[in-house]
Amino acid sequence: MSKGTIVSVSGPLVTAKGMQTANIQDICRVGKLGLIGEIIEMRDDVASIQVYEETSMVGPGEEVETTGEALSVELAPGMISQMFDGIQRPLDEFMRKTDSNFLERGMTIEPLNRSTKWEFTPSVVEGTEVAEGDIVGIVQETNVIEHRIMVPHGVKGTIKSIATGSFTINETIYVLETENGDKEFTMMQKWPVRRGRPIKRKLNPVEPLITGQRVIDTLFPVAKGGAAAVPGPFGAGKTVVQHQIAKWADVDLVVYVGCGERGNEMTDVINEFPELIDPNTGESIMARTVLIANTSNMPVAAREASIYTGITIAEYFRDMGYSVAVMADSTSRWAEALREMSGRLEEMPGDEGYPAYLGSRLAEYYERAGMVETLGSSGRKGSITAIGAVSPPGGDTSEPVTQNTLRVAKVFWGLDSSLAQRRHFPSINWLNSYSLYSNEMNEFVGKKLDVDWNTMVTRTKALLQDESELQEIVRLVGVESLSERDRLKLVVARMIREDFLQQNAFDDVDTYTSREKQYEMLHTILTFEDQAARAMELGAYFDEITKGTEAVVERIGRMKFIPEEELTKIKGIRDQSEKDIQTVLEKGGVESDA
Amino acid sequence: MPSKIGVVGDKESVLAFKMLGFSVFFASEAKETRRLIDSLADKDYGVIYLTEQLAELVPETITRYDAKMKPAIILIPNHAGSRGIGKKRVQQNVEKAVGQNIL
């Protein structure tokens, strides 16, 4: 391999001369310590290398050696429930080997355990013709994930022999007879992280991702295979929203990338997830989670890689036919890492110092999400849903990272610090958030539940919109100036806000709400409005209605704490509200329309 | 904009208003009065004269129209004599309007 000499070191950026044979994106070992780096720029024989480890004590004159390989991840059984750093080094193994709580430099650690034996069951017989993407067998990796071993990309042939039994990931399990002779294959594949894994074709996303979060599922749904952005100022609850989706989303696998955020947030994940039970499978949530951690004190350059490592792992599971969700918290730290490297490379800065290619990099990442038909003859369908948190400084969403993200993400959950201060969580602002999947997803849910869901959602949104207009009048001239119908509207909108949209992530029942319960809850609130409005038409006064329905309104407020198994209780609330309003009418002297 | 004038009260007290061309409605208890006033307010009535006796039965209905421009509900005594609440309301309104009871 070609060897060069370091010319200069500037933080994570090292330039080396004498690198004629090296190519861009090659992985290098830098200096005496053998730090891992990637070539990001070549001019003549001078290479600029971004080093994924700390570069103190590295100086000019030291050697650089390229490996001739691009930054790749190993894809094989053993990834699930693991925590990796940005370049796929397992952190627990790292700690055992270095006996340190911090990243020691120049360590070489196998990404995946080479000694674990996996029980391999073939699903094809000898003599079968297979091509890239075909499944040759399965490994039951955890109780919920069946790891499907696929023929690597660019390979085609006839199976000459295939084994059954326990193997490590680098033992040969099958031999293919190809055009260029026999080839042996193990369970493991490698894939360069900066290239998307190939697919047969992209499909239109049709199915909503159920997150169990009412404001998301009802008002701003994201499709399986869609992309969503969660921008919000500090303390507005971005991380909690991401954690909630990682916990409750009805996907097969979650890849959680903790990118440049506090280490304690990843600790929370490690502490909480193993105890939580997935409502869809009944198993621990950790059995379907892969964690990538590049916390704020870890090297900046590896932050840039962590996002790609995460999505490549997600793509691998998508190719097996699973639906996968990738959470990135936060893409702003990733963009800042790009900015830091770009600044050191002395590139011309764009908006706010971010590199001019920020937009295209973000698009590249989000475009790897999608609903696809995978390679392979069986025509599997898989999806990646990408959900990225964005931390705009000062909560100002007009900054470049948010704007460029919104250009590619079709769902926008804008978190609002004023809502967060009022203790309204999740603090997703219902007035400026949007989902461009809304119509299709509502149709889908409506068909599933056999109700006119779309109309209900539209009406809810209209009510909230009206409320904000009415609130302005109230602020100017007081609530007495409103008509009685408008005052009822304010009451119902408050119910929607406080009793429906507000959701406590730390309450055992309230943390997850199924689609059916969401419908029951919303239906109850809207029915209350219908009944009250009818009573008003018949001559009942607003004050009389509020007084007469105090008890029922109170019950509506506590409806979110009704467990999933007792949904009939919600119907009981509707019956009571009808009865109470009838009583109001009788007292007010108008018995019925007759 | 022309508005109509209505009178609500017991027959003996309000029948005479018919001579003046007002619309006259009879009521003797709370429910009836309330329904009458609400329906007159919905139609085009600008002023409703109401007897004090009935007004005492439906205080919520009267306060409901206090803050509205139309209709103005004016309390009048009936044949059994004045209870004084009509006059008191006028004085209260004057006080609200000019800041002092000048009557």
mmCIF file of C-alpha atoms in Angstrom, chain A residues 236-501:
data_model
loop_
_atom_site.group_PDB
_atom_site.id
_atom_site.type_symbol
_atom_site.label_atom_id
_atom_site.label_comp_id
_atom_site.label_asym_id
_atom_site.label_seq_id
_atom_site.Cartn_x
_atom_site.Cartn_y
_atom_site.Cartn_z
ATOM 1 C CA ALA A 236 -38.451 21.701 24.067
ATOM 2 C CA GLY A 237 -38.375 17.916 24.109
ATOM 3 C CA LYS A 238 -36.751 16.809 20.848
ATOM 4 C CA THR A 239 -34.988 13.956 22.533
ATOM 5 C CA VAL A 240 -38.117 12.791 24.342
ATOM 6 C CA VAL A 241 -40.070 12.813 21.081
ATOM 7 C CA GLN A 242 -37.327 10.763 19.426
ATOM 8 C CA HIS A 243 -37.163 8.350 22.349
ATOM 9 C CA GLN A 244 -40.935 7.942 22.356
ATOM 10 C CA ILE A 245 -40.966 7.064 18.673
ATOM 11 C CA ALA A 246 -38.025 4.687 19.120
ATOM 12 C CA LYS A 247 -39.921 2.997 21.930
ATOM 13 C CA TRP A 248 -43.408 2.696 20.507
ATOM 14 C CA ALA A 249 -43.271 2.881 16.714
ATOM 15 C CA ASP A 250 -44.699 -0.179 14.986
ATOM 16 C CA VAL A 251 -41.524 -0.946 13.065
ATOM 17 C CA ASP A 252 -39.460 -4.102 13.087
ATOM 18 C CA LEU A 253 -36.175 -2.433 13.893
ATOM 19 C CA VAL A 254 -34.979 0.913 15.200
ATOM 20 C CA VAL A 255 -31.550 2.387 14.583
ATOM 21 C CA TYR A 256 -30.941 5.190 17.046
ATOM 22 C CA VAL A 257 -28.070 7.520 16.204
ATOM 23 C CA GLY A 258 -27.061 9.743 19.102
ATOM 24 C CA CYS A 259 -25.064 12.306 17.237
ATOM 25 C CA GLY A 260 -23.306 15.029 19.181
ATOM 26 C CA GLU A 261 -25.784 15.123 22.044
ATOM 27 C CA ARG A 262 -25.203 14.548 25.744
ATOM 28 C CA GLY A 263 -23.849 11.186 26.791
ATOM 29 C CA ASN A 264 -26.496 10.908 29.480
ATOM 30 C CA GLU A 265 -29.175 10.741 26.827
ATOM 31 C CA MET A 266 -27.630 7.558 25.492
ATOM 32 C CA THR A 267 -27.352 6.310 29.088
ATOM 33 C CA ASP A 268 -31.095 6.879 29.424
ATOM 34 C CA VAL A 269 -31.642 4.747 26.360
ATOM 35 C CA ILE A 270 -29.468 1.959 27.737
ATOM 36 C CA ASN A 271 -31.189 2.104 31.123
ATOM 37 C CA GLU A 272 -34.769 2.402 29.927
ATOM 38 C CA PHE A 273 -35.079 0.397 26.747
ATOM 39 C CA PRO A 274 -34.312 -3.083 28.134
ATOM 40 C CA GLU A 275 -37.153 -2.703 30.646
ATOM 41 C CA LEU A 276 -39.768 -1.618 28.124
ATOM 42 C CA ILE A 277 -41.997 -4.101 26.387
ATOM 43 C CA ASP A 278 -42.861 -3.569 22.749
ATOM 44 C CA PRO A 279 -46.688 -3.584 22.456
ATOM 45 C CA ASN A 280 -46.475 -5.203 19.018
ATOM 46 C CA THR A 281 -44.265 -8.186 19.880
ATOM 47 C CA GLY A 282 -44.377 -8.473 23.657
ATOM 48 C CA GLU A 283 -40.592 -8.607 23.823
ATOM 49 C CA SER A 284 -38.052 -6.166 25.213
ATOM 50 C CA ILE A 285 -37.542 -3.132 23.015
ATOM 51 C CA MET A 286 -33.782 -3.618 23.113
ATOM 52 C CA ALA A 287 -34.252 -6.803 21.055
ATOM 53 C CA ARG A 288 -35.046 -4.625 18.040
ATOM 54 C CA THR A 289 -32.712 -1.689 18.589
ATOM 55 C CA VAL A 290 -29.264 -0.825 17.265
ATOM 56 C CA LEU A 291 -27.531 2.135 18.874
ATOM 57 C CA ILE A 292 -24.891 4.358 17.335
ATOM 58 C CA ALA A 293 -23.318 6.817 19.734
ATOM 59 C CA ASN A 294 -21.143 9.763 19.014
ATOM 60 C CA THR A 295 -21.741 11.880 22.070
ATOM 61 C CA SER A 296 -20.678 15.506 22.294
ATOM 62 C CA ASN A 297 -17.225 14.724 23.706
ATOM 63 C CA MET A 298 -16.342 12.158 21.054
ATOM 64 C CA PRO A 299 -14.282 13.108 17.980
ATOM 65 C CA VAL A 300 -16.040 15.499 15.633
ATOM 66 C CA ALA A 301 -15.079 13.800 12.388
ATOM 67 C CA ALA A 302 -16.641 10.513 13.458
ATOM 68 C CA ARG A 303 -19.873 12.414 13.993
ATOM 69 C CA GLU A 304 -20.133 12.893 10.293
ATOM 70 C CA ALA A 305 -19.657 9.160 9.762
ATOM 71 C CA SER A 306 -22.127 8.093 12.455
ATOM 72 C CA ILE A 307 -25.166 9.143 10.443
ATOM 73 C CA TYR A 308 -24.008 7.158 7.425
ATOM 74 C CA THR A 309 -23.149 4.132 9.540
ATOM 75 C CA GLY A 310 -26.644 4.255 11.006
ATOM 76 C CA ILE A 311 -28.490 4.479 7.743
ATOM 77 C CA THR A 312 -26.361 1.769 6.108
ATOM 78 C CA ILE A 313 -27.252 -0.658 8.888
ATOM 79 C CA ALA A 314 -30.882 0.353 8.446
ATOM 80 C CA GLU A 315 -30.674 -0.308 4.707
ATOM 81 C CA TYR A 316 -29.266 -3.754 5.329
ATOM 82 C CA PHE A 317 -32.272 -4.687 7.478
ATOM 83 C CA ARG A 318 -34.614 -3.046 4.996
ATOM 84 C CA ASP A 319 -33.184 -5.330 2.327
ATOM 85 C CA MET A 320 -34.277 -8.289 4.443
ATOM 86 C CA GLY A 321 -37.831 -6.991 4.099
ATOM 87 C CA TYR A 322 -38.216 -5.210 7.411
ATOM 88 C CA SER A 323 -39.558 -1.781 8.156
ATOM 89 C CA VAL A 324 -36.886 0.197 9.915
ATOM 90 C CA ALA A 325 -36.875 3.585 11.602
ATOM 91 C CA VAL A 326 -33.686 5.645 11.802
ATOM 92 C CA MET A 327 -33.630 8.335 14.446
ATOM 93 C CA ALA A 328 -30.863 10.895 14.259
ATOM 94 C CA ASP A 329 -30.448 13.165 17.257
ATOM 95 C CA SER A 330 -29.355 15.684 16.201
ATOM 96 C CA THR A 331 -28.560 16.431 12.576
ATOM 97 C CA SER A 332 -27.487 19.949 13.550
ATOM 98 C CA ARG A 333 -24.438 18.545 15.343
ATOM 99 C CA TRP A 334 -23.689 16.594 12.225
ATOM 100 C CA ALA A 335 -23.952 19.729 10.095
ATOM 101 C CA GLU A 336 -21.681 21.513 12.548
ATOM 102 C CA ALA A 337 -19.138 18.730 12.110
ATOM 103 C CA LEU A 338 -19.349 19.300 8.357
ATOM 104 C CA ARG A 339 -18.844 23.003 8.941
ATOM 105 C CA GLU A 340 -15.803 22.405 11.093
ATOM 106 C CA MET A 341 -14.146 20.213 8.472
ATOM 107 C CA SER A 342 -15.115 22.583 5.697
ATOM 108 C CA GLY A 343 -13.587 25.498 7.580
ATOM 109 C CA ARG A 344 -10.332 23.670 8.114
ATOM 110 C CA LEU A 345 -10.228 22.765 4.429
ATOM 111 C CA GLU A 346 -10.543 26.488 3.713
ATOM 112 C CA GLU A 347 -13.552 25.995 1.498
ATOM 113 C CA MET A 348 -15.705 28.948 0.591
ATOM 114 C CA PRO A 349 -18.377 29.148 3.294
ATOM 115 C CA GLY A 350 -22.086 29.408 2.504
ATOM 116 C CA ASP A 351 -24.914 30.514 4.811
ATOM 117 C CA GLU A 352 -23.821 30.885 8.430
ATOM 118 C CA GLY A 353 -20.500 29.283 7.607
ATOM 119 C CA TYR A 354 -22.007 25.960 6.606
ATOM 120 C CA PRO A 355 -20.430 24.480 3.504
ATOM 121 C CA ALA A 356 -22.176 25.103 0.212
ATOM 122 C CA TYR A 357 -22.863 21.388 -0.140
ATOM 123 C CA LEU A 358 -24.826 21.180 3.128
ATOM 124 C CA GLY A 359 -28.116 20.936 1.269
ATOM 125 C CA SER A 360 -26.998 18.170 -1.030
ATOM 126 C CA ARG A 361 -25.512 16.149 1.831
ATOM 127 C CA LEU A 362 -28.719 16.412 3.825
ATOM 128 C CA ALA A 363 -30.764 15.449 0.787
ATOM 129 C CA GLU A 364 -28.473 12.494 0.143
ATOM 130 C CA TYR A 365 -29.129 11.266 3.654
ATOM 131 C CA TYR A 366 -32.903 11.716 3.685
ATOM 132 C CA GLU A 367 -33.262 10.305 0.187
ATOM 133 C CA ARG A 368 -31.976 7.002 1.480
ATOM 134 C CA ALA A 369 -35.259 6.706 3.351
ATOM 135 C CA GLY A 370 -38.197 5.265 1.461
ATOM 136 C CA MET A 371 -40.484 2.370 0.833
ATOM 137 C CA VAL A 372 -38.792 -0.003 -1.597
ATOM 138 C CA GLU A 373 -39.003 -3.277 -3.356
ATOM 139 C CA THR A 374 -35.731 -4.975 -2.535
ATOM 140 C CA LEU A 375 -33.373 -6.885 -4.765
ATOM 141 C CA GLY A 376 -33.832 -10.615 -4.912
ATOM 142 C CA SER A 377 -36.318 -12.838 -6.641
ATOM 143 C CA SER A 378 -38.853 -12.991 -3.812
ATOM 144 C CA GLY A 379 -39.859 -9.324 -4.213
ATOM 145 C CA ARG A 380 -39.740 -8.284 -0.567
ATOM 146 C CA LYS A 381 -40.936 -4.906 0.566
ATOM 147 C CA GLY A 382 -39.011 -2.948 3.125
ATOM 148 C CA SER A 383 -38.998 0.609 4.345
ATOM 149 C CA ILE A 384 -36.798 3.108 6.099
ATOM 150 C CA THR A 385 -38.384 5.986 7.935
ATOM 151 C CA ALA A 386 -35.865 8.689 8.740
ATOM 152 C CA ILE A 387 -36.631 10.990 11.635
ATOM 153 C CA GLY A 388 -34.070 13.683 12.257
ATOM 154 C CA ALA A 389 -33.960 16.116 15.139
ATOM 155 C CA VAL A 390 -32.677 19.562 14.296
ATOM 156 C CA SER A 391 -31.484 21.992 16.965
ATOM 157 C CA PRO A 392 -31.702 25.461 15.453
ATOM 158 C CA PRO A 393 -29.816 27.968 17.608
ATOM 159 C CA GLY A 394 -32.296 30.129 19.475
ATOM 160 C CA GLY A 395 -35.169 28.104 18.076
ATOM 161 C CA ASP A 396 -35.095 30.120 14.881
ATOM 162 C CA THR A 397 -36.117 27.732 12.126
ATOM 163 C CA SER A 398 -35.003 30.044 9.341
ATOM 164 C CA GLU A 399 -31.408 28.849 9.706
ATOM 165 C CA PRO A 400 -29.786 26.734 6.961
ATOM 166 C CA VAL A 401 -29.905 23.256 8.534
ATOM 167 C CA THR A 402 -33.641 23.425 9.250
ATOM 168 C CA GLN A 403 -34.428 24.977 5.899
ATOM 169 C CA ASN A 404 -32.408 22.444 3.950
ATOM 170 C CA THR A 405 -33.963 19.617 5.945
ATOM 171 C CA LEU A 406 -37.465 20.860 5.279
ATOM 172 C CA ARG A 407 -36.735 20.879 1.601
ATOM 173 C CA VAL A 408 -36.386 17.078 1.648
ATOM 174 C CA ALA A 409 -38.479 15.990 4.637
ATOM 175 C CA LYS A 410 -42.212 15.954 4.058
ATOM 176 C CA VAL A 411 -43.161 16.100 7.708
ATOM 177 C CA PHE A 412 -42.386 18.967 10.039
ATOM 178 C CA TRP A 413 -42.979 18.678 13.768
ATOM 179 C CA GLY A 414 -42.114 22.123 15.047
ATOM 180 C CA LEU A 415 -41.449 22.100 18.760
ATOM 181 C CA ASP A 416 -42.324 25.273 20.587
ATOM 182 C CA SER A 417 -40.553 26.551 23.673
ATOM 183 C CA SER A 418 -43.588 28.508 24.857
ATOM 184 C CA LEU A 419 -45.637 25.303 24.863
ATOM 185 C CA ALA A 420 -42.840 23.543 26.693
ATOM 186 C CA GLN A 421 -42.789 26.308 29.304
ATOM 187 C CA ARG A 422 -46.509 25.844 29.804
ATOM 188 C CA ARG A 423 -45.747 22.150 30.396
ATOM 189 C CA HIS A 424 -47.606 21.153 27.273
ATOM 190 C CA PHE A 425 -45.774 18.044 26.059
ATOM 191 C CA PRO A 426 -45.132 16.864 23.443
ATOM 192 C CA SER A 427 -44.663 20.508 22.586
ATOM 193 C CA ILE A 428 -45.427 20.095 18.885
ATOM 194 C CA ASN A 429 -46.984 23.330 17.713
ATOM 195 C CA TRP A 430 -50.236 22.478 15.930
ATOM 196 C CA LEU A 431 -50.359 25.732 14.011
ATOM 197 C CA ASN A 432 -47.045 25.651 12.178
ATOM 198 C CA SER A 433 -46.334 21.916 11.945
ATOM 199 C CA TYR A 434 -47.408 20.011 8.876
ATOM 200 C CA SER A 435 -47.410 16.614 7.252
ATOM 201 C CA LEU A 436 -47.641 16.276 3.506
ATOM 202 C CA TYR A 437 -48.685 12.645 3.958
ATOM 203 C CA SER A 438 -51.799 13.668 5.897
ATOM 204 C CA ASN A 439 -54.422 12.929 3.253
ATOM 205 C CA GLU A 440 -53.180 9.504 2.188
ATOM 206 C CA MET A 441 -52.526 8.439 5.753
ATOM 207 C CA ASN A 442 -55.934 9.610 6.976
ATOM 208 C CA GLU A 443 -57.617 7.716 4.164
ATOM 209 C CA PHE A 444 -55.702 4.622 5.173
ATOM 210 C CA VAL A 445 -56.597 4.955 8.849
ATOM 211 C CA GLY A 446 -60.211 5.745 7.953
ATOM 212 C CA LYS A 447 -60.480 2.521 5.968
ATOM 213 C CA LYS A 448 -58.853 0.527 8.760
ATOM 214 C CA LEU A 449 -61.225 1.872 11.412
ATOM 215 C CA ASP A 450 -64.178 2.186 9.041
ATOM 216 C CA VAL A 451 -64.885 5.808 9.990
ATOM 217 C CA ASP A 452 -64.524 9.164 8.286
ATOM 218 C CA TRP A 453 -61.203 9.870 9.942
ATOM 219 C CA ASN A 454 -60.151 12.506 7.446
ATOM 220 C CA THR A 455 -63.153 14.712 8.232
ATOM 221 C CA MET A 456 -62.581 14.334 11.956
ATOM 222 C CA VAL A 457 -58.961 15.363 11.641
ATOM 223 C CA THR A 458 -59.771 18.311 9.385
ATOM 224 C CA ARG A 459 -62.411 19.470 11.834
ATOM 225 C CA THR A 460 -59.978 19.182 14.732
ATOM 226 C CA LYS A 461 -57.403 21.249 12.898
ATOM 227 C CA ALA A 462 -60.021 23.858 11.996
ATOM 228 C CA LEU A 463 -61.110 24.099 15.617
ATOM 229 C CA LEU A 464 -57.554 24.695 16.774
ATOM 230 C CA GLN A 465 -57.086 27.291 14.063
ATOM 231 C CA ASP A 466 -60.311 29.072 15.046
ATOM 232 C CA GLU A 467 -59.246 28.989 18.662
ATOM 233 C CA SER A 468 -56.075 30.926 17.958
ATOM 234 C CA GLU A 469 -58.059 33.595 16.103
ATOM 235 C CA LEU A 470 -60.642 33.819 18.873
ATOM 236 C CA GLN A 471 -57.894 34.034 21.472
ATOM 237 C CA GLU A 472 -56.706 37.244 19.849
ATOM 238 C CA ILE A 473 -60.141 38.814 20.149
ATOM 239 C CA VAL A 474 -60.340 37.642 23.755
ATOM 240 C CA ARG A 475 -57.005 39.260 24.509
ATOM 241 C CA LEU A 476 -58.221 42.556 23.068
ATOM 242 C CA VAL A 477 -61.781 42.900 24.330
ATOM 243 C CA GLY A 478 -62.436 40.058 26.744
ATOM 244 C CA VAL A 479 -64.286 36.802 26.581
ATOM 245 C CA GLU A 480 -67.734 38.435 27.105
ATOM 246 C CA SER A 481 -67.670 39.897 23.635
ATOM 247 C CA LEU A 482 -67.714 36.472 21.997
ATOM 248 C CA SER A 483 -70.905 34.840 20.886
ATOM 249 C CA GLU A 484 -71.982 31.813 22.854
ATOM 250 C CA ARG A 485 -71.155 29.498 19.961
ATOM 251 C CA ASP A 486 -67.604 30.838 19.887
ATOM 252 C CA ARG A 487 -67.244 30.389 23.603
ATOM 253 C CA LEU A 488 -68.236 26.760 23.188
ATOM 254 C CA LYS A 489 -65.583 26.488 20.499
ATOM 255 C CA LEU A 490 -62.974 27.745 22.941
ATOM 256 C CA VAL A 491 -64.022 25.143 25.472
ATOM 257 C CA VAL A 492 -63.832 22.316 22.951
ATOM 258 C CA ALA A 493 -60.490 23.504 21.589
ATOM 259 C CA ARG A 494 -59.155 23.552 25.122
ATOM 260 C CA MET A 495 -60.341 19.973 25.524
ATOM 261 C CA ILE A 496 -58.527 18.962 22.369
ATOM 262 C CA ARG A 497 -55.354 20.648 23.530
ATOM 263 C CA GLU A 498 -55.313 19.511 27.120
ATOM 264 C CA ASP A 499 -57.158 16.231 27.018
ATOM 265 C CA PHE A 500 -56.041 14.934 23.643
ATOM 266 C CA LEU A 501 -52.833 16.505 22.343
#
